[in-house]
């Protein structure tokens, strides 16, 4: 009887006494770091001071000897599920990744934080009067400025900038105009006026937002006597802007020739897009050259530019060591995966019933590069088909629910966000099942239009860039897919 009373008393004490906390946990009395995380909050894997990039171990249970399920890269965002729990004189937290994987991670090792409080963030860029400002926005629609880059204008006349071939073509056309109808040219000027206006440039920020690749469109045409104009002459100049100033990377003449590939006079050589690698050092240059689409690899550390091959819609894989892209030749489109040096090459033939090149809705990759969205040919892209690249299969076709210019993969790749071609009503369409399509509306002024969207990590919200019809970034908004609301982005308080 006494034994039963004693056990009952112990149980009663266990119920009424508070659970141990970090400060009261005797096993972590020598733990030097103050816990900074909260259950339900967001953390990220801290960056190492030595730049080793080791990341953190996601373990099966707390303790240094626990089984390691995977390694989390530096910067990986995590949701805090439980904790802290003390083991081996270290505080451990149970976390969940954006893809739903759970495990335990040490908050700090060797008196250094391995995890730190964080928010779901995106970086973006907007033009200023003299250059470009980089900003950081969280999924709660609050932004702050990170850095500002001054974009210098190119001094001199076009003859100081154009390659000899482009200048010769320009001079030949100009001579004909000056001889036959000089009044046509008197209303113009041969100077680059306003030299290299940043309105005639494109910028691409590095993933760590410390540098910009800038493409200046240094183009001119000559008026003809019949009122038409000549083809474009000039150059696209790519340079790197960083804390140390500006470095010229290369020039792409508008009418240049390529070894073994004649230039098509009616087609302008130009850069379609730039895709930085995750290592912040290399970039894919997607360029149109005559009637061919070419991929180049730029090493920003030394300015080396190498031809990667022909292709469209390139994407760096998350490992930063592989590139995937599409190659279209007549009726056959293939998906390719390879390292930047061309090794470890894989080729997958894509369904011929789908449209990839010159499609009304461009093909859309998910972030991991294992899902691709393509138009159906038979209905001229009133529907699309999701392609499971890893599984080498297609899902059922989806009717596009609104007049759209493109789509983004969201909600852990379970749905598509359709970007409206006019107005501000977005559509959320599940990829599988018969779930109804939902909509979110962003209120736009009469002179505003949707410019672009960027999914936040995890795909539960996206950042919407809104521009005026004059091409100026007016503002940003965040679409939340859990609440189906649109929130205008505000500036963080000092």
mmCIF file of N, CA and C in Angstrom, residues 202-205 213 215 217 236 238 250 270-276 283-288 293-296 312-315 408 452:
data_model
loop_
_atom_site.group_PDB
_atom_site.id
_atom_site.type_symbol
_atom_site.label_atom_id
_atom_site.label_comp_id
_atom_site.label_asym_id
_atom_site.label_seq_id
_atom_site.Cartn_x
_atom_site.Cartn_y
_atom_site.Cartn_z
ATOM 1 N N UNK A 202 20.120 45.883 -69.133
ATOM 2 C CA UNK A 202 19.505 44.833 -68.327
ATOM 3 C C UNK A 202 20.486 44.424 -67.253
ATOM 4 N N UNK A 203 20.006 44.153 -66.050
ATOM 5 C CA UNK A 203 20.890 43.792 -64.944
ATOM 6 C C UNK A 203 20.485 42.449 -64.369
ATOM 7 N N UNK A 204 21.489 41.695 -63.919
ATOM 8 C CA UNK A 204 21.280 40.367 -63.348
ATOM 9 C C UNK A 204 22.135 40.255 -62.087
ATOM 10 N N UNK A 205 21.483 40.157 -60.935
ATOM 11 C CA UNK A 205 22.210 40.134 -59.662
ATOM 12 C C UNK A 205 22.725 38.733 -59.358
ATOM 13 N N UNK A 213 25.715 41.575 -63.065
ATOM 14 C CA UNK A 213 26.095 41.521 -64.465
ATOM 15 C C UNK A 213 25.176 42.483 -65.212
ATOM 16 N N UNK A 215 24.104 44.237 -68.864
ATOM 17 C CA UNK A 215 24.154 44.174 -70.325
ATOM 18 C C UNK A 215 23.638 45.498 -70.860
ATOM 19 N N UNK A 217 22.687 47.794 -74.007
ATOM 20 C CA UNK A 217 22.259 47.637 -75.393
ATOM 21 C C UNK A 217 22.679 48.887 -76.172
ATOM 22 N N UNK A 236 26.151 44.636 -77.837
ATOM 23 C CA UNK A 236 25.685 44.442 -76.465
ATOM 24 C C UNK A 236 26.920 44.211 -75.608
ATOM 25 N N UNK A 238 28.620 43.383 -72.018
ATOM 26 C CA UNK A 238 28.393 42.814 -70.692
ATOM 27 C C UNK A 238 29.570 43.159 -69.783
ATOM 28 N N UNK A 250 32.652 41.082 -71.958
ATOM 29 C CA UNK A 250 32.771 40.869 -73.396
ATOM 30 C C UNK A 250 31.776 41.754 -74.125
ATOM 31 N N UNK A 270 21.756 39.022 -79.986
ATOM 32 C CA UNK A 270 21.481 39.671 -78.718
ATOM 33 C C UNK A 270 21.395 38.644 -77.603
ATOM 34 N N UNK A 271 21.509 39.117 -76.363
ATOM 35 C CA UNK A 271 21.473 38.266 -75.182
ATOM 36 C C UNK A 271 20.034 38.164 -74.696
ATOM 37 N N UNK A 272 19.538 36.931 -74.593
ATOM 38 C CA UNK A 272 18.165 36.707 -74.161
ATOM 39 C C UNK A 272 18.037 36.664 -72.649
ATOM 40 N N UNK A 273 19.006 36.061 -71.984
ATOM 41 C CA UNK A 273 18.907 35.927 -70.531
ATOM 42 C C UNK A 273 20.277 35.568 -69.967
ATOM 43 N N UNK A 274 20.417 35.784 -68.660
ATOM 44 C CA UNK A 274 21.634 35.433 -67.930
ATOM 45 C C UNK A 274 21.221 34.675 -66.679
ATOM 46 N N UNK A 275 21.827 33.516 -66.449
ATOM 47 C CA UNK A 275 21.486 32.685 -65.289
ATOM 48 C C UNK A 275 22.751 32.448 -64.460
ATOM 49 N N UNK A 276 22.808 33.080 -63.275
ATOM 50 C CA UNK A 276 23.937 32.888 -62.369
ATOM 51 C C UNK A 276 23.936 31.467 -61.816
ATOM 52 N N UNK A 283 28.167 31.972 -64.896
ATOM 53 C CA UNK A 283 26.844 32.346 -65.388
ATOM 54 C C UNK A 283 26.637 31.746 -66.772
ATOM 55 N N UNK A 284 25.404 31.301 -67.029
ATOM 56 C CA UNK A 284 25.030 30.874 -68.380
ATOM 57 C C UNK A 284 24.555 32.109 -69.136
ATOM 58 N N UNK A 285 25.114 32.338 -70.300
ATOM 59 C CA UNK A 285 24.668 33.412 -71.173
ATOM 60 C C UNK A 285 23.841 32.773 -72.285
ATOM 61 N N UNK A 286 22.553 33.062 -72.310
ATOM 62 C CA UNK A 286 21.669 32.541 -73.348
ATOM 63 C C UNK A 286 21.540 33.622 -74.411
ATOM 64 N N UNK A 287 22.139 33.370 -75.583
ATOM 65 C CA UNK A 287 22.210 34.396 -76.630
ATOM 66 C C UNK A 287 21.591 33.891 -77.921
ATOM 67 N N UNK A 288 20.929 34.802 -78.608
ATOM 68 C CA UNK A 288 20.439 34.514 -79.957
ATOM 69 C C UNK A 288 21.506 34.966 -80.934
ATOM 70 N N UNK A 293 20.101 29.652 -81.367
ATOM 71 C CA UNK A 293 20.125 30.012 -79.948
ATOM 72 C C UNK A 293 21.302 29.306 -79.303
ATOM 73 N N UNK A 294 22.215 30.076 -78.740
ATOM 74 C CA UNK A 294 23.461 29.529 -78.208
ATOM 75 C C UNK A 294 23.578 29.749 -76.712
ATOM 76 N N UNK A 295 24.265 28.813 -76.042
ATOM 77 C CA UNK A 295 24.541 28.905 -74.617
ATOM 78 C C UNK A 295 26.044 29.053 -74.427
ATOM 79 N N UNK A 296 26.426 30.036 -73.625
ATOM 80 C CA UNK A 296 27.824 30.292 -73.304
ATOM 81 C C UNK A 296 28.000 30.217 -71.795
ATOM 82 N N UNK A 312 17.984 26.133 -75.621
ATOM 83 C CA UNK A 312 17.044 27.133 -75.129
ATOM 84 C C UNK A 312 16.667 26.797 -73.687
ATOM 85 N N UNK A 313 16.210 27.794 -72.953
ATOM 86 C CA UNK A 313 15.702 27.675 -71.590
ATOM 87 C C UNK A 313 16.653 26.905 -70.667
ATOM 88 N N UNK A 314 17.875 27.428 -70.477
ATOM 89 C CA UNK A 314 18.824 26.740 -69.588
ATOM 90 C C UNK A 314 18.483 26.966 -68.117
ATOM 91 N N UNK A 315 18.934 26.039 -67.271
ATOM 92 C CA UNK A 315 18.704 26.135 -65.827
ATOM 93 C C UNK A 315 19.847 25.457 -65.103
ATOM 94 N N UNK A 408 4.266 29.615 -62.992
ATOM 95 C CA UNK A 408 5.303 29.296 -62.014
ATOM 96 C C UNK A 408 4.853 28.087 -61.199
ATOM 97 N N UNK A 452 6.683 40.527 -63.348
ATOM 98 C CA UNK A 452 7.274 39.221 -63.098
ATOM 99 C C UNK A 452 6.809 38.697 -61.747
#
